[in-house]
Tab-separated table of C-alpha atoms in Angstrom:
chain	number	residue	atom	x	y	z
A	97	MET	CA	-28.882	1.702	-24.245
A	98	MET	CA	-29.737	-0.310	-27.347
A	99	THR	CA	-32.269	2.160	-28.681
A	100	GLY	CA	-32.183	1.153	-32.355
A	101	LYS	CA	-35.142	0.300	-34.568
A	102	LYS	CA	-35.230	-3.252	-33.250
A	103	SER	CA	-34.709	-4.566	-29.746
A	104	PHE	CA	-33.042	-7.650	-28.343
A	105	LEU	CA	-35.765	-8.033	-25.730
A	106	PHE	CA	-37.820	-10.458	-27.798
A	107	LEU	CA	-34.836	-12.781	-28.039
A	108	TYR	CA	-35.214	-13.855	-24.427
A	109	PHE	CA	-38.457	-15.558	-25.380
A	110	ILE	CA	-37.377	-17.646	-28.385
A	111	PRO	CA	-38.458	-21.250	-27.676
A	112	LEU	CA	-35.519	-23.539	-26.997
A	113	VAL	CA	-36.675	-25.882	-29.731
A	114	LEU	CA	-35.697	-23.261	-32.279
A	115	LEU	CA	-32.246	-22.550	-30.902
A	116	PHE	CA	-30.561	-25.623	-32.243
A	117	GLY	CA	-31.974	-25.697	-35.729
A	118	MET	CA	-31.183	-23.424	-38.642
A	119	SER	CA	-33.797	-21.171	-40.191
A	120	GLN	CA	-33.154	-20.091	-43.759
A	121	ASP	CA	-36.741	-19.365	-44.804
A	122	PHE	CA	-37.081	-15.714	-45.731
A	123	GLU	CA	-39.758	-13.456	-44.350
A	124	TYR	CA	-40.708	-10.197	-46.043
A	125	GLU	CA	-42.110	-7.169	-44.261
A	126	ASN	CA	-42.028	-3.437	-45.050
A	127	GLY	CA	-39.344	-3.817	-47.697
A	128	LEU	CA	-37.135	-6.043	-45.541
A	129	ALA	CA	-36.123	-9.632	-46.130
A	130	LYS	CA	-35.540	-11.394	-42.811
A	131	VAL	CA	-33.735	-14.606	-41.967
A	132	VAL	CA	-32.232	-16.145	-38.815
A	133	TYR	CA	-29.126	-18.331	-38.868
A	134	VAL	CA	-28.391	-20.479	-35.816
A	135	ASP	CA	-25.079	-22.290	-35.332
A	136	SER	CA	-23.855	-24.171	-32.265
A	137	ILE	CA	-20.718	-25.848	-30.912
A	138	ASP	CA	-20.752	-28.374	-28.068
A	139	VAL	CA	-18.189	-27.662	-25.334
A	140	SER	CA	-17.085	-29.699	-22.323
A	141	PHE	CA	-14.508	-27.121	-21.187
A	142	ARG	CA	-14.348	-23.458	-20.161
A	143	PRO	CA	-14.378	-21.696	-23.545
A	144	ARG	CA	-12.507	-18.563	-24.540
A	145	VAL	CA	-14.827	-16.843	-26.984
A	146	GLU	CA	-13.338	-14.248	-29.334
A	147	LEU	CA	-15.487	-12.074	-31.595
A	148	ASP	CA	-13.802	-10.038	-34.286
A	149	ASP	CA	-14.948	-7.547	-36.936
A	150	ILE	CA	-18.591	-7.671	-35.870
A	151	HIS	CA	-20.757	-5.127	-37.741
A	152	GLY	CA	-24.023	-5.054	-35.831
A	153	ASP	CA	-25.477	-5.057	-32.345
A	154	LEU	CA	-24.394	-7.919	-30.098
A	155	MET	CA	-25.919	-9.553	-27.044
A	156	VAL	CA	-23.954	-12.127	-25.019
A	157	LEU	CA	-25.906	-14.249	-22.531
A	158	GLY	CA	-24.465	-16.789	-20.102
A	159	GLY	CA	-26.294	-19.845	-18.840
A	160	ALA	CA	-26.297	-22.097	-21.936
A	161	ASP	CA	-24.829	-25.621	-22.065
A	162	LYS	CA	-23.139	-25.017	-25.416
A	163	ILE	CA	-22.050	-22.152	-27.674
A	164	VAL	CA	-24.999	-20.918	-29.719
A	165	LEU	CA	-24.743	-18.074	-32.247
A	166	GLU	CA	-27.909	-16.522	-33.629
A	167	GLN	CA	-27.640	-14.086	-36.535
A	168	HIS	CA	-30.789	-12.076	-37.188
A	169	CYS	CA	-30.357	-10.692	-40.697
A	170	TYR	CA	-32.349	-7.853	-42.273
A	171	LEU	CA	-31.854	-6.838	-45.915
A	172	LYS	CA	-33.548	-4.007	-47.762
A	173	VAL	CA	-35.409	-5.367	-50.810
A	174	SER	CA	-37.228	-2.875	-53.024
A	175	SER	CA	-38.843	-5.272	-55.534
A	176	LEU	CA	-39.724	-8.929	-56.070
A	177	LYS	CA	-37.089	-9.082	-58.771
A	178	LYS	CA	-34.384	-8.233	-56.270
A	179	LYS	CA	-35.467	-11.067	-54.010
A	180	LYS	CA	-33.584	-13.450	-56.265
A	181	GLY	CA	-30.137	-14.289	-54.966
A	182	LEU	CA	-30.908	-13.389	-51.344
A	183	HIS	CA	-29.600	-16.703	-50.080
A	184	LYS	CA	-26.193	-15.966	-51.596
A	185	ILE	CA	-26.076	-12.469	-50.090
A	186	PHE	CA	-26.880	-13.736	-46.612
A	187	GLU	CA	-24.423	-16.634	-46.837
A	188	GLU	CA	-21.588	-14.435	-48.071
A	189	ASN	CA	-22.008	-11.825	-45.323
A	190	LYS	CA	-22.933	-13.783	-42.212
A	191	ALA	CA	-20.333	-14.391	-39.521
A	192	ALA	CA	-18.371	-17.636	-39.332
A	193	MET	CA	-17.932	-19.578	-36.076
A	194	PHE	CA	-15.235	-22.210	-35.583
A	195	GLN	CA	-13.237	-23.889	-32.823
A	196	LYS	CA	-9.469	-23.781	-32.169
A	197	GLY	CA	-8.754	-25.909	-29.104
A	198	HIS	CA	-10.472	-24.245	-26.155
A	199	GLN	CA	-10.974	-21.092	-28.197
A	200	ILE	CA	-14.195	-20.329	-30.053
A	201	VAL	CA	-13.720	-17.760	-32.831
A	202	ILE	CA	-16.579	-15.765	-34.327
A	203	ARG	CA	-15.484	-13.657	-37.273
A	204	GLY	CA	-17.782	-11.105	-38.862
A	205	ASN	CA	-17.959	-10.723	-42.616
A	206	ASN	CA	-20.748	-8.233	-43.307
A	207	ARG	CA	-19.654	-5.858	-46.057
A	208	ASN	CA	-23.100	-5.132	-47.521
A	209	PRO	CA	-24.359	-1.636	-46.554
A	210	ASP	CA	-27.990	-2.724	-47.072
A	211	LEU	CA	-27.653	-5.747	-44.781
A	212	GLU	CA	-28.127	-5.361	-41.040
A	213	ILE	CA	-27.254	-8.227	-38.694
A	214	GLU	CA	-28.009	-8.495	-34.991
A	215	TYR	CA	-26.026	-11.141	-33.122
A	216	VAL	CA	-27.089	-13.125	-30.071
A	217	LEU	CA	-24.390	-15.284	-28.499
A	218	ARG	CA	-25.347	-17.791	-25.807
A	219	VAL	CA	-22.462	-19.252	-23.827
A	220	PRO	CA	-21.888	-21.354	-20.703
A	221	THR	CA	-21.786	-19.258	-17.554
A	222	GLU	CA	-18.114	-20.167	-17.055
A	223	SER	CA	-16.716	-18.434	-20.149
A	224	ASP	CA	-14.198	-15.751	-21.089
A	225	ILE	CA	-15.421	-13.219	-23.652
A	226	LYS	CA	-13.435	-10.903	-25.904
A	227	GLY	CA	-15.292	-8.930	-28.551
A	228	GLU	CA	-14.547	-6.143	-31.021
A	229	LEU	CA	-17.380	-4.374	-32.835
A	230	SER	CA	-17.411	-1.654	-35.459
A	231	GLY	CA	-19.781	1.070	-34.329
A	232	ALA	CA	-22.551	-1.004	-32.756
A	233	ASP	CA	-24.084	-1.588	-29.336
A	234	VAL	CA	-23.144	-4.548	-27.145
A	235	GLU	CA	-24.670	-6.170	-24.062
A	236	CYS	CA	-23.286	-8.955	-21.883
A	237	GLU	CA	-24.956	-10.660	-18.920
A	238	TYR	CA	-24.669	-13.692	-16.626
A	239	VAL	CA	-21.027	-14.581	-17.299
A	240	SER	CA	-18.404	-15.802	-14.815
A	241	GLY	CA	-15.102	-14.994	-16.466
A	242	LYS	CA	-13.103	-12.192	-18.023
A	243	VAL	CA	-15.191	-9.908	-20.239
A	244	GLU	CA	-13.391	-7.590	-22.664
A	245	LEU	CA	-15.533	-5.606	-25.113
A	246	LYS	CA	-14.650	-2.848	-27.554
A	247	THR	CA	-16.879	-0.948	-29.976
A	248	GLY	CA	-16.058	1.869	-32.359
A	249	GLY	CA	-19.144	3.987	-31.771
A	250	GLY	CA	-21.911	2.342	-29.770
A	251	ASP	CA	-23.093	1.796	-26.233
A	252	ILE	CA	-21.874	-0.978	-23.918
A	253	GLU	CA	-23.941	-2.527	-21.152
A	254	VAL	CA	-22.832	-5.363	-18.872
A	255	GLY	CA	-24.409	-6.914	-15.787
A	256	ASP	CA	-24.219	-9.920	-13.493
A	257	ILE	CA	-20.552	-10.602	-14.239
A	258	LYS	CA	-18.112	-12.456	-11.981
A	259	GLY	CA	-14.659	-11.605	-13.248
A	260	GLN	CA	-12.547	-8.815	-14.699
A	261	VAL	CA	-14.383	-6.390	-16.991
A	262	ILE	CA	-12.645	-4.221	-19.616
A	263	LEU	CA	-14.825	-1.945	-21.766
A	264	LYS	CA	-14.010	0.658	-24.413
A	265	THR	CA	-16.146	2.684	-26.817
A	266	SER	CA	-15.176	5.608	-29.023
A	267	GLY	CA	-18.529	7.360	-29.016
A	268	GLY	CA	-21.159	5.846	-26.740
A	269	ASP	CA	-22.283	5.346	-23.170
A	270	ILE	CA	-21.158	2.596	-20.793
A	271	GLU	CA	-23.306	1.012	-18.093
A	272	VAL	CA	-21.992	-1.559	-15.608
A	273	LYS	CA	-23.992	-3.182	-12.820
A	274	ASP	CA	-23.705	-6.148	-10.466
A	275	VAL	CA	-20.075	-7.124	-11.060
A	276	GLU	CA	-17.719	-9.061	-8.796
A	277	GLY	CA	-14.289	-8.080	-10.040
A	278	PRO	CA	-12.256	-5.090	-11.244
A	279	VAL	CA	-13.749	-2.822	-13.922
A	280	THR	CA	-11.945	-0.670	-16.495
A	281	ALA	CA	-14.213	1.503	-18.656
A	282	SER	CA	-13.338	4.241	-21.142
A	283	THR	CA	-15.333	6.252	-23.669
A	284	SER	CA	-14.333	9.182	-25.846
A	285	GLY	CA	-17.752	10.804	-26.021
A	286	GLY	CA	-20.312	9.352	-23.634
A	287	ASP	CA	-21.392	8.869	-20.053
A	288	VAL	CA	-20.309	6.074	-17.700
A	289	THR	CA	-22.657	4.607	-15.081
A	290	ILE	CA	-21.389	1.993	-12.620
A	291	SER	CA	-23.383	0.451	-9.777
A	292	ARG	CA	-23.014	-2.443	-7.342
A	293	VAL	CA	-19.443	-3.465	-8.106
A	294	ASP	CA	-17.188	-5.380	-5.721
A	295	GLY	CA	-13.767	-4.510	-7.111
A	296	ASN	CA	-11.487	-1.671	-8.141
A	297	ILE	CA	-12.752	0.842	-10.711
A	298	ASP	CA	-10.839	2.740	-13.418
A	299	VAL	CA	-13.080	5.029	-15.499
A	300	SER	CA	-12.269	7.692	-18.092
A	301	THR	CA	-14.406	9.724	-20.487
A	302	SER	CA	-13.403	12.654	-22.670
A	303	GLY	CA	-16.811	14.263	-22.940
A	304	GLY	CA	-19.358	12.798	-20.557
A	305	ASP	CA	-20.467	12.386	-16.979
A	306	ILE	CA	-19.529	9.642	-14.508
A	307	TRP	CA	-22.001	8.132	-12.029
A	308	LEU	CA	-20.820	5.711	-9.335
A	309	ARG	CA	-23.128	3.811	-6.966
A	310	GLU	CA	-22.306	1.223	-4.287
A	311	VAL	CA	-18.759	0.321	-5.257
A	312	LYS	CA	-16.408	-1.622	-2.975
A	313	GLY	CA	-12.863	-0.915	-4.056
A	314	THR	CA	-10.418	1.790	-5.053
A	315	CYS	CA	-11.898	4.121	-7.686
A	316	ASP	CA	-9.994	6.210	-10.245
A	317	LEU	CA	-12.303	8.529	-12.220
A	318	HIS	CA	-11.371	11.001	-14.980
A	319	THR	CA	-13.545	13.142	-17.266
A	320	SER	CA	-12.441	16.061	-19.428
A	321	GLY	CA	-15.829	17.667	-19.927
A	322	GLY	CA	-18.428	16.333	-17.529
A	323	SER	CA	-19.497	15.960	-13.943
A	324	ILE	CA	-18.772	13.194	-11.422
A	325	GLU	CA	-21.322	11.852	-8.949
A	326	ILE	CA	-20.410	9.246	-6.311
A	327	MET	CA	-22.839	7.681	-3.854
A	328	GLY	CA	-22.697	4.909	-1.268
A	329	CYS	CA	-19.185	3.652	-2.032
A	330	ARG	CA	-17.147	1.544	0.388
A	331	GLY	CA	-13.476	1.233	-0.436
A	332	LYS	CA	-9.998	2.397	0.456
A	333	LYS	CA	-9.616	5.406	-1.838
A	334	VAL	CA	-11.541	7.375	-4.454
A	335	PHE	CA	-9.737	9.604	-6.958
A	336	GLY	CA	-11.847	11.898	-9.137
A	337	LYS	CA	-10.797	14.557	-11.636
A	338	THR	CA	-12.779	16.661	-14.107
A	339	SER	CA	-11.668	19.606	-16.217
A	340	GLY	CA	-15.079	21.168	-16.689
A	341	GLY	CA	-17.805	19.883	-14.384
A	342	ASP	CA	-19.094	19.534	-10.859
A	343	ILE	CA	-18.295	16.756	-8.377
A	344	ILE	CA	-20.950	15.443	-5.984
A	345	VAL	CA	-20.208	12.853	-3.289
A	346	ARG	CA	-22.667	11.311	-0.828
A	347	ASP	CA	-22.308	8.618	1.846
A	348	LEU	CA	-18.711	7.582	1.244
A	349	LEU	CA	-16.656	5.293	3.484
A	350	ALA	CA	-13.240	5.920	1.934
A	351	ASP	CA	-10.474	8.466	1.608
A	352	ILE	CA	-11.113	10.789	-1.332
A	353	TYR	CA	-9.061	13.004	-3.618
A	354	LEU	CA	-11.212	15.176	-5.886
A	355	ARG	CA	-10.192	17.943	-8.288
A	356	THR	CA	-12.152	20.043	-10.784
A	357	SER	CA	-10.842	22.893	-12.913
A	358	GLY	CA	-14.163	24.588	-13.542
A	359	GLY	CA	-16.947	23.432	-11.254
A	360	ASP	CA	-18.267	23.065	-7.735
A	361	ILE	CA	-17.611	20.262	-5.257
A	362	GLU	CA	-20.387	19.063	-2.961
A	363	VAL	CA	-19.733	16.423	-0.304
A	364	GLU	CA	-22.127	14.734	2.132
A	365	GLY	CA	-21.189	12.052	4.632
A	366	ILE	CA	-17.444	11.352	4.323
A	367	ALA	CA	-16.055	8.938	6.908
A	368	GLY	CA	-12.430	9.085	5.726
A	369	ASP	CA	-9.910	11.766	4.797
A	370	ALA	CA	-10.635	14.206	1.971
A	371	THR	CA	-8.565	16.327	-0.400
A	372	LEU	CA	-10.853	18.613	-2.401
A	373	LYS	CA	-9.578	21.182	-4.902
A	374	THR	CA	-11.320	23.365	-7.486
A	375	SER	CA	-9.907	26.173	-9.601
A	376	GLY	CA	-13.166	27.977	-10.256
A	377	GLY	CA	-16.039	26.939	-8.022
A	378	ASP	CA	-17.460	26.580	-4.538
A	379	ILE	CA	-16.895	23.708	-2.111
A	380	LYS	CA	-19.679	22.567	0.190
A	381	ILE	CA	-19.185	19.853	2.816
A	382	ASP	CA	-22.065	18.488	4.858
A	383	SER	CA	-19.901	16.325	7.133
A	384	ILE	CA	-16.378	14.955	7.190
A	385	ASP	CA	-14.970	12.763	9.952
A	386	GLY	CA	-11.352	12.492	8.815
A	387	TYR	CA	-8.641	14.944	7.839
A	388	GLY	CA	-9.601	17.552	5.249
A	389	ASP	CA	-7.433	19.508	2.801
A	390	ILE	CA	-9.851	21.874	1.056
A	391	SER	CA	-8.957	24.608	-1.438
A	392	THR	CA	-10.515	26.715	-4.185
A	393	SER	CA	-8.988	29.458	-6.307
A	394	GLY	CA	-12.178	31.363	-6.970
A	395	GLY	CA	-15.079	30.345	-4.763
A	396	ASN	CA	-16.511	29.964	-1.292
A	397	ILE	CA	-15.986	27.112	1.176
A	398	PHE	CA	-18.803	25.974	3.453
A	399	VAL	CA	-18.472	23.182	6.026
A	400	GLU	CA	-21.416	22.061	8.148
A	401	TYR	CA	-19.447	19.620	10.344
A	402	SER	CA	-15.770	18.710	10.610
A	403	GLY	CA	-14.815	15.950	13.020
A	404	GLY	CA	-11.098	15.830	12.244
A	405	ASP	CA	-8.355	18.332	11.539
A	406	ILE	CA	-9.058	20.499	8.506
A	407	VAL	CA	-7.162	22.974	6.299
A	408	LEU	CA	-9.219	25.422	4.207
A	409	ASN	CA	-7.926	27.852	1.608
A	410	THR	CA	-9.639	30.122	-0.917
A	411	SER	CA	-8.107	32.864	-3.034
A	412	GLY	CA	-11.305	34.770	-3.673
A	413	GLY	CA	-14.199	33.793	-1.425
A	414	ASP	CA	-15.567	33.301	2.063
A	415	VAL	CA	-14.935	30.428	4.486
A	416	GLU	CA	-17.640	29.221	6.870
A	417	VAL	CA	-17.416	26.285	9.285
A	418	LYS	CA	-20.502	25.794	11.446
A	419	LYS	CA	-19.097	23.072	13.718
A	420	ALA	CA	-15.390	22.241	13.969
A	421	ILE	CA	-14.188	19.576	16.413
A	422	GLY	CA	-10.588	19.087	15.310
A	423	GLU	CA	-7.850	21.596	14.651
A	424	ILE	CA	-8.554	24.146	11.932
A	425	ASP	CA	-6.455	26.266	9.580
A	426	ALA	CA	-8.554	28.572	7.358
A	427	THR	CA	-7.204	31.205	4.957
A	428	THR	CA	-8.816	33.512	2.404
A	429	SER	CA	-7.221	36.212	0.280
A	430	GLY	CA	-10.378	38.166	-0.392
A	431	GLY	CA	-13.286	37.213	1.852
A	432	ASP	CA	-14.585	36.661	5.356
A	433	VAL	CA	-13.913	33.756	7.735
A	434	TRP	CA	-16.632	32.458	10.085
A	435	VAL	CA	-15.939	29.501	12.403
A	436	LYS	CA	-17.712	27.931	15.367
A	437	LYS	CA	-15.107	25.896	17.233
A	438	TYR	CA	-16.021	23.249	19.796
A	439	SER	CA	-13.672	22.078	22.547
A	440	ARG	CA	-12.680	18.571	23.508
A	441	GLU	CA	-13.829	16.849	26.706
A	442	ASP	CA	-10.848	18.281	28.631
A	443	GLY	CA	-11.696	21.805	27.479
A	444	SER	CA	-8.811	22.108	24.999
A	445	LEU	CA	-9.409	23.342	21.457
A	446	GLY	CA	-6.429	22.230	19.455
A	447	THR	CA	-4.678	24.748	17.228
A	448	VAL	CA	-6.873	27.350	15.512
A	449	GLU	CA	-5.439	29.527	12.719
A	450	LEU	CA	-7.739	31.883	10.809
A	451	GLU	CA	-6.473	34.448	8.304
A	452	SER	CA	-7.972	36.888	5.805
A	453	SER	CA	-6.159	39.389	3.619
A	454	GLY	CA	-9.164	41.643	3.157
A	455	GLY	CA	-12.185	40.605	5.208
A	456	ASN	CA	-13.632	40.027	8.644
A	457	ILE	CA	-12.946	37.084	10.947
A	458	THR	CA	-15.626	35.759	13.284
A	459	LEU	CA	-14.767	32.993	15.755
A	460	TYR	CA	-17.181	31.394	18.216
A	461	LEU	CA	-15.587	29.681	21.232
A	462	PRO	CA	-17.233	27.745	24.095
A	463	LYS	CA	-17.219	29.713	27.346
A	464	GLY	CA	-15.347	26.966	29.210
A	465	CYS	CA	-12.562	26.417	26.675
A	466	LYS	CA	-8.868	26.821	27.457
A	467	ALA	CA	-6.967	28.828	24.873
A	468	THR	CA	-4.290	31.459	24.286
A	469	VAL	CA	-5.491	34.109	21.831
A	470	ARG	CA	-3.262	36.078	19.475
A	471	ALA	CA	-5.257	38.394	17.213
A	472	GLU	CA	-3.776	40.856	14.732
A	473	ILE	CA	-5.192	43.474	12.344
A	474	VAL	CA	-2.943	45.219	9.807
A	475	MET	CA	-4.348	48.421	8.308
A	476	ARG	CA	-3.302	51.609	6.583
A	477	LYS	CA	-2.721	54.633	8.831
A	478	ARG	CA	-5.741	56.403	7.387
A	479	SER	CA	-7.864	53.449	8.544
A	480	ARG	CA	-6.911	53.950	12.220
A	481	GLY	CA	-10.000	53.466	14.373
A	482	LYS	CA	-12.019	51.888	11.537
A	483	TYR	CA	-11.199	48.271	12.426
A	484	SER	CA	-10.862	46.571	15.797
A	485	VAL	CA	-10.887	43.309	17.746
A	486	HIS	CA	-14.268	42.730	19.401
A	487	SER	CA	-14.063	39.991	22.046
A	488	ASP	CA	-16.457	38.524	24.603
A	489	PHE	CA	-13.366	37.298	26.460
A	490	PRO	CA	-10.995	39.782	28.178
A	491	LEU	CA	-7.959	40.563	25.996
A	492	SER	CA	-5.107	43.067	26.130
A	493	MET	CA	-5.028	45.490	23.175
A	494	LYS	CA	-1.913	47.126	21.757
A	495	GLU	CA	-1.420	49.311	18.679
A	496	GLU	CA	1.888	50.091	16.988
A	497	GLU	CA	3.114	51.576	13.738
A	498	ALA	CA	5.055	49.516	11.205
A	499	GLY	CA	6.198	51.752	8.357
A	500	ARG	CA	3.073	52.971	6.542
A	501	LYS	CA	0.904	50.464	8.364
A	502	ILE	CA	-0.702	50.195	11.761
A	503	VAL	CA	-0.768	46.846	13.561
A	504	LEU	CA	-3.431	46.264	16.206
A	505	ARG	CA	-2.785	43.270	18.439
A	506	ALA	CA	-5.067	41.646	21.001
A	507	THR	CA	-3.747	38.860	23.248
A	508	GLY	CA	-4.872	36.977	26.299
A	509	ASP	CA	-5.447	33.651	28.011
A	510	ILE	CA	-8.925	32.181	28.245
A	511	ASN	CA	-9.544	30.124	31.397
A	512	GLY	CA	-5.836	30.004	32.200
A	513	GLY	CA	-4.621	29.564	28.634
A	514	GLY	CA	-4.143	26.592	26.388
A	515	ASP	CA	-3.833	25.854	22.682
A	516	ILE	CA	-2.937	28.761	20.416
A	517	VAL	CA	-5.769	30.603	18.664
A	518	GLU	CA	-4.192	32.828	15.998
A	519	LEU	CA	-6.334	35.308	14.063
A	520	LYS	CA	-4.989	37.652	11.366
A	521	THR	CA	-6.661	40.015	8.931
A	522	GLY	CA	-5.857	43.082	6.886
A	523	GLU	CA	-8.350	45.946	6.651
A	524	GLY	CA	-11.051	44.016	8.517
A	525	ASP	CA	-12.580	43.373	11.932
A	526	ILE	CA	-12.071	40.407	14.252
A	527	PHE	CA	-14.946	39.129	16.365
A	528	ILE	CA	-14.435	36.571	19.151
A	529	LYS	CA	-17.771	35.463	20.531
A	530	LYS	CA	-18.717	33.231	23.456
A	531	PHE	CA	-21.312	30.436	23.322
């Protein structure tokens, strides 16, 4: 952020004695004429500050006891002769500040392409800020009030804000940190980074990535060409959608709905429910405690731990679940299914449905579980004897013809029977193993 030729950092250290005077003495260095204008307005109320038509970088700082506007002006001067008339140029192009009731208006007027102005606005902490810039960077810190900032092509950075935040840039990055209040941020061509926010989040970018850290609130995230990464968020719901990137989620205490049209989804540590969908990538879940609705049109699904009920579907990949506690429904149209299913304290499993249209199914069951197994393999007649049901538990096997197909069925009760375990595949083997 703010990576231009000059930096606002030095402005933090301007002695207070200089803030309330006006400097119009020119300095000359490396072909630049420099001057600083300082204007101030005393306020005994909560001001509404509106900045309009600002051409140049802007920094807004809360904590002052009045409104103070600093304009740091830089003009290219190629010869001593051209130094004449500088005062008029600066005066004609500097911004004007005036008061209208409880409103403070700052109106830019820089129309000189050789003149660069950097603005520093110091306001009382209790202030509302609304600013519109033309293609420049803007920063805002230490304000308790509504902050609304818009720039045509620069970066926006805000921090330590207590109040609603609305940010928009047409071609830059947005960074938000340490905010107590709802945040709306949109950019047409940059990244968005948000951290430590206590409030709802609404973020959109047409061509960048989204990073979210430690947010308490409902989150709605959209990017057309980037990735989404979410970490350590505590809220009710998180919605995330990208048309061309990956989605990564870690340590989330919320229900999530995530969709990507062309990337992978990776999830670690989800305490709530999850709906995860991708049209062209893999889905990997480290742990999920709530209900899961997981689907991909062209990739694999891998789940390390599932504590709640889960539905898994892939049109062109494998499904693997290493530890499933709740009920499970897993389907693939062109791959294998591998599941290790754990029973509840009473020995019951809950419903288990595993299906593959063209691969093997492997199911691990605890030796003491109670279940009723229904396994089925559909194959062509010429494949008779090639595929079978291999079970560590005793099952009854039956084969019958159905038109041009052969159907092999294996059924039986484990430990007296219980919840239904239904396994179906076409042109593949079924393995039921004991652990």
